Amino acid sequence: KNFSPDILVLGHVFNLNQQVINYCKINNIKIISWYIDSISPEFLAGNKKKLFFQNLEFVDFCFITSSPKILKNIKNYKKLKFIPNPLDASIDHYKNFNNKKLEYDVFVAISHGQNRAILKKNKLDDREELINFTTNELREYKVAGFGLNGVEPIWGSNYFYYLSRSKIGLNISRGKYQNLYSSDRISSLIGNGLLVFLDKKTKLHKILTKNDVVYYDNKKDLVKKLIKFINNGKLRLKVARSGYRKYHKYMNNILVSKYIISKTGLINSKTSYIWEKFQ
């Protein structure tokens, strides 16, 4: 009532009071939500699944960072829209491809949940197996790894400290359903000029080609390609620069925000969005 907004935006909020919902509907206030976690069946399960679908009943749109096709048979499927994880040029301003003397060959950071910000005891997932295999094979190279093997995850300025000193970013996401999905780390890795490695199962080649990032098929292929690009600085910098430019130009926070607002009908947008045809 105080702000009289045009749009109410929900980020991972599942306990909105019905009175607020009713007020928005009566006063023609659009309600939209974004959900950046994986929508793999193992994550979108139990009570989380129930709450996710409850939200879909009253929001006008829900913007997700996975292809919504896995949910194409649900009642409110048309409310689901894909968005890439956006970068912010005021934050993602490093250009690692301009630095030929970076300290670390590979940077990888994972966590078991931002709400904790610390390692969970006896918590393991399939990402760690891949990372451990890779780092073991790269013993002669310098790897900055965080969030596993007793090394606490890193956040904020500490995260950017190590990221800005690394050549390659290994972007590994949880969940079996990988169609267009990536951890939101992808935007900070590419957006700061690291060469980013992605699992081929993400199918992100529709948006980011092999000229922008490197795709791997399995753990052995990952190691093979990491060694290749670590030792070929010219090629690594070329691909990293291409990925940086494309992401900053086509998937920045301004464009993603414009796309979201345009879907509400509050603005008309004739902009062509690089990701929209892959809904």
mmCIF file of C-alpha atoms in Angstrom:
data_model
loop_
_atom_site.group_PDB
_atom_site.id
_atom_site.type_symbol
_atom_site.label_atom_id
_atom_site.label_comp_id
_atom_site.label_asym_id
_atom_site.label_seq_id
_atom_site.Cartn_x
_atom_site.Cartn_y
_atom_site.Cartn_z
ATOM 1 C CA LYS A 1 0.000 0.000 0.000
ATOM 2 C CA ASN A 2 2.862 2.380 0.805
ATOM 3 C CA PHE A 3 4.729 1.836 -2.456
ATOM 4 C CA SER A 4 1.817 1.079 -4.801
ATOM 5 C CA PRO A 5 4.023 -1.072 -7.070
ATOM 6 C CA ASP A 6 3.294 -2.301 -10.576
ATOM 7 C CA ILE A 7 5.074 -5.595 -9.936
ATOM 8 C CA LEU A 8 5.765 -7.737 -6.886
ATOM 9 C CA VAL A 9 8.841 -9.910 -7.456
ATOM 10 C CA LEU A 10 9.377 -13.065 -5.417
ATOM 11 C CA GLY A 11 12.729 -14.800 -5.164
ATOM 12 C CA HIS A 12 12.438 -18.306 -3.675
ATOM 13 C CA VAL A 13 9.602 -17.095 -1.428
ATOM 14 C CA PHE A 14 7.038 -19.753 -0.575
ATOM 15 C CA ASN A 15 5.223 -18.328 2.436
ATOM 16 C CA LEU A 16 3.499 -15.270 1.005
ATOM 17 C CA ASN A 17 0.393 -14.364 2.976
ATOM 18 C CA GLN A 18 -2.866 -14.913 1.080
ATOM 19 C CA GLN A 19 -3.909 -11.396 2.031
ATOM 20 C CA VAL A 20 -0.969 -9.997 0.039
ATOM 21 C CA ILE A 21 -1.887 -12.144 -2.956
ATOM 22 C CA ASN A 22 -5.507 -10.980 -2.821
ATOM 23 C CA TYR A 23 -4.475 -7.330 -2.528
ATOM 24 C CA CYS A 24 -2.257 -7.643 -5.611
ATOM 25 C CA LYS A 25 -4.998 -9.288 -7.655
ATOM 26 C CA ILE A 26 -7.602 -6.687 -6.703
ATOM 27 C CA ASN A 27 -5.232 -3.810 -7.491
ATOM 28 C CA ASN A 28 -3.872 -5.289 -10.718
ATOM 29 C CA ILE A 29 -0.359 -5.680 -9.326
ATOM 30 C CA LYS A 30 1.569 -8.309 -11.296
ATOM 31 C CA ILE A 31 3.219 -11.062 -9.262
ATOM 32 C CA ILE A 32 6.248 -12.756 -10.753
ATOM 33 C CA SER A 33 8.884 -15.056 -9.296
ATOM 34 C CA TRP A 34 12.315 -16.325 -10.152
ATOM 35 C CA TYR A 35 13.795 -19.682 -9.207
ATOM 36 C CA ILE A 36 17.485 -20.280 -9.897
ATOM 37 C CA ASP A 37 17.904 -23.734 -8.366
ATOM 38 C CA SER A 38 17.890 -26.877 -10.451
ATOM 39 C CA ILE A 39 14.454 -28.270 -11.301
ATOM 40 C CA SER A 40 15.854 -31.796 -11.448
ATOM 41 C CA PRO A 41 13.396 -34.278 -9.939
ATOM 42 C CA GLU A 42 15.706 -34.903 -6.960
ATOM 43 C CA PHE A 43 15.697 -31.190 -6.064
ATOM 44 C CA LEU A 44 12.132 -30.356 -6.951
ATOM 45 C CA ALA A 45 10.699 -33.037 -4.693
ATOM 46 C CA GLY A 46 8.725 -33.446 -1.489
ATOM 47 C CA ASN A 47 7.583 -30.266 0.204
ATOM 48 C CA LYS A 48 9.669 -28.093 -2.119
ATOM 49 C CA LYS A 49 7.761 -29.484 -5.099
ATOM 50 C CA LYS A 50 4.431 -28.812 -3.390
ATOM 51 C CA LEU A 51 5.372 -25.210 -2.615
ATOM 52 C CA PHE A 52 6.786 -24.604 -6.090
ATOM 53 C CA PHE A 53 3.513 -25.618 -7.727
ATOM 54 C CA GLN A 54 1.468 -23.678 -5.183
ATOM 55 C CA ASN A 55 3.324 -20.552 -6.231
ATOM 56 C CA LEU A 56 2.586 -21.249 -9.878
ATOM 57 C CA GLU A 57 -1.129 -21.018 -9.105
ATOM 58 C CA PHE A 58 -1.021 -17.309 -8.258
ATOM 59 C CA VAL A 59 2.046 -15.843 -10.010
ATOM 60 C CA ASP A 60 1.706 -14.418 -13.499
ATOM 61 C CA PHE A 61 5.086 -15.831 -14.524
ATOM 62 C CA CYS A 62 7.907 -17.818 -12.967
ATOM 63 C CA PHE A 63 11.386 -17.337 -14.444
ATOM 64 C CA ILE A 64 13.717 -20.312 -14.115
ATOM 65 C CA THR A 65 17.309 -21.055 -15.121
ATOM 66 C CA SER A 66 16.518 -24.446 -16.654
ATOM 67 C CA SER A 67 14.565 -25.298 -19.768
ATOM 68 C CA PRO A 68 10.927 -25.656 -18.610
ATOM 69 C CA LYS A 69 10.340 -28.529 -21.056
ATOM 70 C CA ILE A 70 10.635 -31.140 -18.309
ATOM 71 C CA LEU A 71 7.410 -29.675 -16.844
ATOM 72 C CA LYS A 72 5.545 -29.334 -20.142
ATOM 73 C CA ASN A 73 2.664 -31.526 -18.969
ATOM 74 C CA ILE A 74 1.786 -29.525 -15.869
ATOM 75 C CA LYS A 75 -1.238 -27.232 -15.588
ATOM 76 C CA ASN A 76 0.640 -23.902 -15.476
ATOM 77 C CA TYR A 77 3.436 -24.764 -17.893
ATOM 78 C CA LYS A 78 2.969 -21.573 -19.942
ATOM 79 C CA LYS A 79 3.821 -19.464 -16.901
ATOM 80 C CA LEU A 80 7.355 -20.881 -16.867
ATOM 81 C CA LYS A 81 9.992 -18.934 -18.789
ATOM 82 C CA PHE A 82 13.694 -19.606 -19.114
ATOM 83 C CA ILE A 83 16.258 -16.922 -18.292
ATOM 84 C CA PRO A 84 20.053 -17.181 -18.249
ATOM 85 C CA ASN A 85 21.888 -16.321 -15.054
ATOM 86 C CA PRO A 86 22.594 -12.626 -15.654
ATOM 87 C CA LEU A 87 25.871 -10.860 -15.004
ATOM 88 C CA ASP A 88 26.310 -7.334 -13.683
ATOM 89 C CA ALA A 89 29.088 -5.336 -15.364
ATOM 90 C CA SER A 90 29.577 -3.241 -12.229
ATOM 91 C CA ILE A 91 30.542 -6.424 -10.366
ATOM 92 C CA ASP A 92 31.819 -8.693 -13.131
ATOM 93 C CA HIS A 93 34.518 -6.349 -14.356
ATOM 94 C CA TYR A 94 37.712 -8.426 -14.360
ATOM 95 C CA LYS A 95 39.159 -9.350 -17.742
ATOM 96 C CA ASN A 96 41.299 -12.355 -16.960
ATOM 97 C CA PHE A 97 41.968 -12.960 -20.657
ATOM 98 C CA ASN A 98 44.097 -9.797 -20.613
ATOM 99 C CA ASN A 99 46.358 -11.211 -17.898
ATOM 100 C CA LYS A 100 48.984 -13.680 -19.120
ATOM 101 C CA LYS A 101 50.468 -14.257 -15.650
ATOM 102 C CA LEU A 102 47.558 -15.645 -13.644
ATOM 103 C CA GLU A 103 48.448 -17.556 -10.487
ATOM 104 C CA TYR A 104 46.000 -20.476 -10.748
ATOM 105 C CA ASP A 105 45.423 -22.762 -13.717
ATOM 106 C CA VAL A 106 41.947 -23.890 -12.625
ATOM 107 C CA PHE A 107 39.357 -22.427 -10.258
ATOM 108 C CA VAL A 108 36.428 -24.435 -8.907
ATOM 109 C CA ALA A 109 34.097 -23.489 -6.062
ATOM 110 C CA ILE A 110 31.065 -25.406 -4.830
ATOM 111 C CA SER A 111 28.879 -25.338 -1.730
ATOM 112 C CA HIS A 112 26.119 -27.304 -0.053
ATOM 113 C CA GLY A 113 23.847 -24.315 0.349
ATOM 114 C CA GLN A 114 24.265 -20.570 0.730
ATOM 115 C CA ASN A 115 22.082 -20.482 3.814
ATOM 116 C CA ARG A 116 24.834 -22.296 5.749
ATOM 117 C CA ALA A 117 28.004 -20.902 4.140
ATOM 118 C CA ILE A 118 30.029 -23.726 5.700
ATOM 119 C CA LEU A 119 30.781 -27.333 4.848
ATOM 120 C CA LYS A 120 28.159 -29.852 5.884
ATOM 121 C CA LYS A 121 29.606 -32.854 7.688
ATOM 122 C CA ASN A 122 29.231 -36.189 5.913
ATOM 123 C CA LYS A 123 27.695 -34.445 2.907
ATOM 124 C CA LEU A 124 28.867 -35.658 -0.505
ATOM 125 C CA ASP A 125 27.523 -35.344 -4.027
ATOM 126 C CA ASP A 126 28.518 -36.389 -7.540
ATOM 127 C CA ARG A 127 30.295 -33.093 -8.200
ATOM 128 C CA GLU A 128 32.997 -33.964 -5.688
ATOM 129 C CA GLU A 129 33.838 -37.244 -7.394
ATOM 130 C CA LEU A 130 34.419 -35.417 -10.674
ATOM 131 C CA ILE A 131 36.423 -32.616 -9.058
ATOM 132 C CA ASN A 132 38.609 -35.025 -7.075
ATOM 133 C CA PHE A 133 39.335 -37.128 -10.153
ATOM 134 C CA THR A 134 40.220 -34.002 -12.103
ATOM 135 C CA THR A 135 42.466 -32.415 -9.472
ATOM 136 C CA ASN A 136 44.240 -35.728 -8.930
ATOM 137 C CA GLU A 137 45.023 -35.885 -12.656
ATOM 138 C CA LEU A 138 46.197 -32.270 -12.603
ATOM 139 C CA ARG A 139 48.723 -32.646 -9.777
ATOM 140 C CA GLU A 140 51.428 -30.788 -11.697
ATOM 141 C CA TYR A 141 49.138 -27.787 -12.175
ATOM 142 C CA LYS A 142 47.830 -25.247 -9.686
ATOM 143 C CA VAL A 143 44.150 -25.667 -8.778
ATOM 144 C CA ALA A 144 42.180 -23.343 -6.496
ATOM 145 C CA GLY A 145 39.412 -25.572 -5.149
ATOM 146 C CA PHE A 146 36.864 -24.667 -2.480
ATOM 147 C CA GLY A 147 33.848 -26.271 -0.811
ATOM 148 C CA LEU A 148 35.102 -29.852 -0.513
ATOM 149 C CA ASN A 149 37.793 -32.028 1.108
ATOM 150 C CA GLY A 150 37.761 -29.992 4.293
ATOM 151 C CA VAL A 151 38.226 -26.668 2.486
ATOM 152 C CA GLU A 152 35.397 -24.282 3.342
ATOM 153 C CA PRO A 153 33.371 -22.644 0.551
ATOM 154 C CA ILE A 154 34.178 -19.040 -0.279
ATOM 155 C CA TRP A 155 31.868 -16.070 -0.730
ATOM 156 C CA GLY A 156 31.844 -12.380 -1.630
ATOM 157 C CA SER A 157 35.174 -10.613 -2.058
ATOM 158 C CA ASN A 158 37.085 -13.780 -1.145
ATOM 159 C CA TYR A 159 35.395 -15.589 -4.028
ATOM 160 C CA PHE A 160 36.335 -12.834 -6.468
ATOM 161 C CA TYR A 161 39.891 -12.695 -5.106
ATOM 162 C CA TYR A 162 40.659 -16.247 -6.235
ATOM 163 C CA LEU A 163 38.467 -16.064 -9.331
ATOM 164 C CA SER A 164 40.362 -12.998 -10.583
ATOM 165 C CA ARG A 165 43.663 -14.883 -10.348
ATOM 166 C CA SER A 166 42.604 -17.947 -12.343
ATOM 167 C CA LYS A 167 42.831 -18.961 -15.991
ATOM 168 C CA ILE A 168 40.037 -21.508 -16.220
ATOM 169 C CA GLY A 169 36.720 -21.830 -14.375
ATOM 170 C CA LEU A 170 35.262 -25.282 -13.917
ATOM 171 C CA ASN A 171 31.482 -24.879 -13.744
ATOM 172 C CA ILE A 172 29.846 -28.002 -12.298
ATOM 173 C CA SER A 173 26.167 -28.096 -11.377
ATOM 174 C CA ARG A 174 24.062 -30.426 -9.286
ATOM 175 C CA GLY A 175 21.062 -32.338 -10.594
ATOM 176 C CA LYS A 176 20.410 -34.872 -13.342
ATOM 177 C CA TYR A 177 18.299 -32.510 -15.442
ATOM 178 C CA GLN A 178 20.870 -30.268 -17.101
ATOM 179 C CA ASN A 179 18.927 -28.852 -20.083
ATOM 180 C CA LEU A 180 20.107 -25.198 -20.185
ATOM 181 C CA TYR A 181 20.719 -25.328 -16.430
ATOM 182 C CA SER A 182 23.866 -24.057 -14.807
ATOM 183 C CA SER A 183 24.891 -22.941 -11.386
ATOM 184 C CA ASP A 184 24.728 -19.144 -11.220
ATOM 185 C CA ARG A 185 28.532 -19.212 -10.985
ATOM 186 C CA ILE A 186 28.567 -19.338 -14.775
ATOM 187 C CA SER A 187 27.890 -15.612 -15.046
ATOM 188 C CA SER A 188 30.732 -14.616 -12.716
ATOM 189 C CA LEU A 189 33.173 -17.043 -14.347
ATOM 190 C CA ILE A 190 32.495 -16.033 -17.944
ATOM 191 C CA GLY A 191 31.719 -12.462 -16.943
ATOM 192 C CA ASN A 192 35.188 -11.990 -15.496
ATOM 193 C CA GLY A 193 37.053 -13.423 -18.454
ATOM 194 C CA LEU A 194 37.901 -16.953 -17.347
ATOM 195 C CA LEU A 195 37.734 -19.767 -19.874
ATOM 196 C CA VAL A 196 34.718 -21.784 -18.700
ATOM 197 C CA PHE A 197 34.319 -25.559 -18.932
ATOM 198 C CA LEU A 198 30.776 -26.975 -19.084
ATOM 199 C CA ASP A 199 29.274 -30.449 -19.179
ATOM 200 C CA LYS A 200 27.937 -31.265 -22.637
ATOM 201 C CA LYS A 201 24.660 -32.387 -21.013
ATOM 202 C CA THR A 202 23.787 -28.767 -20.239
ATOM 203 C CA LYS A 203 22.958 -28.282 -23.932
ATOM 204 C CA LEU A 204 24.070 -24.702 -23.509
ATOM 205 C CA HIS A 205 25.787 -24.967 -26.883
ATOM 206 C CA LYS A 206 22.494 -23.597 -28.244
ATOM 207 C CA ILE A 207 23.462 -20.269 -26.673
ATOM 208 C CA LEU A 208 27.204 -20.503 -25.995
ATOM 209 C CA THR A 209 29.124 -22.171 -28.812
ATOM 210 C CA LYS A 210 32.488 -23.933 -28.727
ATOM 211 C CA ASN A 211 33.971 -20.566 -29.680
ATOM 212 C CA ASP A 212 32.804 -19.166 -26.299
ATOM 213 C CA VAL A 213 33.306 -22.031 -23.825
ATOM 214 C CA VAL A 214 34.667 -25.580 -23.711
ATOM 215 C CA TYR A 215 32.337 -28.587 -23.434
ATOM 216 C CA TYR A 216 33.429 -31.963 -22.087
ATOM 217 C CA ASP A 217 31.833 -35.405 -22.479
ATOM 218 C CA ASN A 218 33.139 -37.189 -19.377
ATOM 219 C CA LYS A 219 35.810 -36.902 -16.711
ATOM 220 C CA LYS A 220 38.627 -38.193 -18.932
ATOM 221 C CA ASP A 221 37.639 -35.817 -21.710
ATOM 222 C CA LEU A 222 37.542 -32.998 -19.144
ATOM 223 C CA VAL A 223 41.104 -33.664 -17.984
ATOM 224 C CA LYS A 224 42.372 -33.994 -21.547
ATOM 225 C CA LYS A 225 40.855 -30.662 -22.591
ATOM 226 C CA LEU A 226 41.953 -28.880 -19.409
ATOM 227 C CA ILE A 227 45.577 -29.836 -20.056
ATOM 228 C CA LYS A 228 45.243 -28.750 -23.683
ATOM 229 C CA PHE A 229 43.946 -25.281 -22.825
ATOM 230 C CA ILE A 230 46.244 -24.752 -19.831
ATOM 231 C CA ASN A 231 49.191 -25.287 -22.154
ATOM 232 C CA ASN A 232 47.807 -23.293 -25.066
ATOM 233 C CA GLY A 233 47.522 -19.777 -23.716
ATOM 234 C CA LYS A 234 46.750 -18.180 -27.067
ATOM 235 C CA LEU A 235 43.747 -20.435 -27.727
ATOM 236 C CA ARG A 236 42.541 -20.191 -24.123
ATOM 237 C CA LEU A 237 42.542 -16.395 -24.176
ATOM 238 C CA LYS A 238 40.781 -16.314 -27.553
ATOM 239 C CA VAL A 239 37.871 -18.483 -26.381
ATOM 240 C CA ALA A 240 37.644 -16.774 -22.973
ATOM 241 C CA ARG A 241 37.484 -13.344 -24.641
ATOM 242 C CA SER A 242 34.720 -14.507 -27.001
ATOM 243 C CA GLY A 243 32.626 -15.914 -24.135
ATOM 244 C CA TYR A 244 33.125 -12.744 -22.108
ATOM 245 C CA ARG A 245 31.982 -10.499 -24.944
ATOM 246 C CA LYS A 246 28.918 -12.565 -25.792
ATOM 247 C CA TYR A 247 27.742 -12.848 -22.192
ATOM 248 C CA HIS A 248 28.249 -9.155 -21.460
ATOM 249 C CA LYS A 249 26.449 -8.158 -24.663
ATOM 250 C CA TYR A 250 23.500 -10.554 -24.660
ATOM 251 C CA MET A 251 22.972 -11.859 -21.108
ATOM 252 C CA ASN A 252 23.532 -8.905 -18.815
ATOM 253 C CA ASN A 253 21.272 -7.828 -15.951
ATOM 254 C CA ILE A 254 19.677 -5.008 -17.950
ATOM 255 C CA LEU A 255 18.548 -7.270 -20.798
ATOM 256 C CA VAL A 256 17.323 -10.038 -18.503
ATOM 257 C CA SER A 257 15.380 -7.516 -16.405
ATOM 258 C CA LYS A 258 13.878 -5.983 -19.540
ATOM 259 C CA TYR A 259 12.793 -9.425 -20.731
ATOM 260 C CA ILE A 260 11.167 -10.221 -17.386
ATOM 261 C CA ILE A 261 9.246 -6.947 -17.238
ATOM 262 C CA SER A 262 8.171 -7.202 -20.890
ATOM 263 C CA LYS A 263 6.474 -10.527 -20.158
ATOM 264 C CA THR A 264 4.194 -8.784 -17.665
ATOM 265 C CA GLY A 265 2.902 -6.526 -20.438
ATOM 266 C CA LEU A 266 3.940 -3.363 -18.602
ATOM 267 C CA ILE A 267 6.445 -2.446 -21.317
ATOM 268 C CA ASN A 268 6.642 -3.262 -25.004
ATOM 269 C CA SER A 269 9.922 -4.774 -26.061
ATOM 270 C CA LYS A 270 11.014 -5.404 -29.632
ATOM 271 C CA THR A 271 14.373 -6.669 -28.425
ATOM 272 C CA SER A 272 15.428 -10.077 -29.701
ATOM 273 C CA TYR A 273 16.722 -12.144 -26.763
ATOM 274 C CA ILE A 274 19.377 -14.721 -27.546
ATOM 275 C CA TRP A 275 17.814 -17.325 -25.242
ATOM 276 C CA GLU A 276 14.104 -16.884 -25.960
ATOM 277 C CA LYS A 277 13.772 -19.320 -28.863
ATOM 278 C CA PHE A 278 15.081 -22.140 -26.676
ATOM 279 C CA GLN A 279 12.156 -22.073 -24.197
#
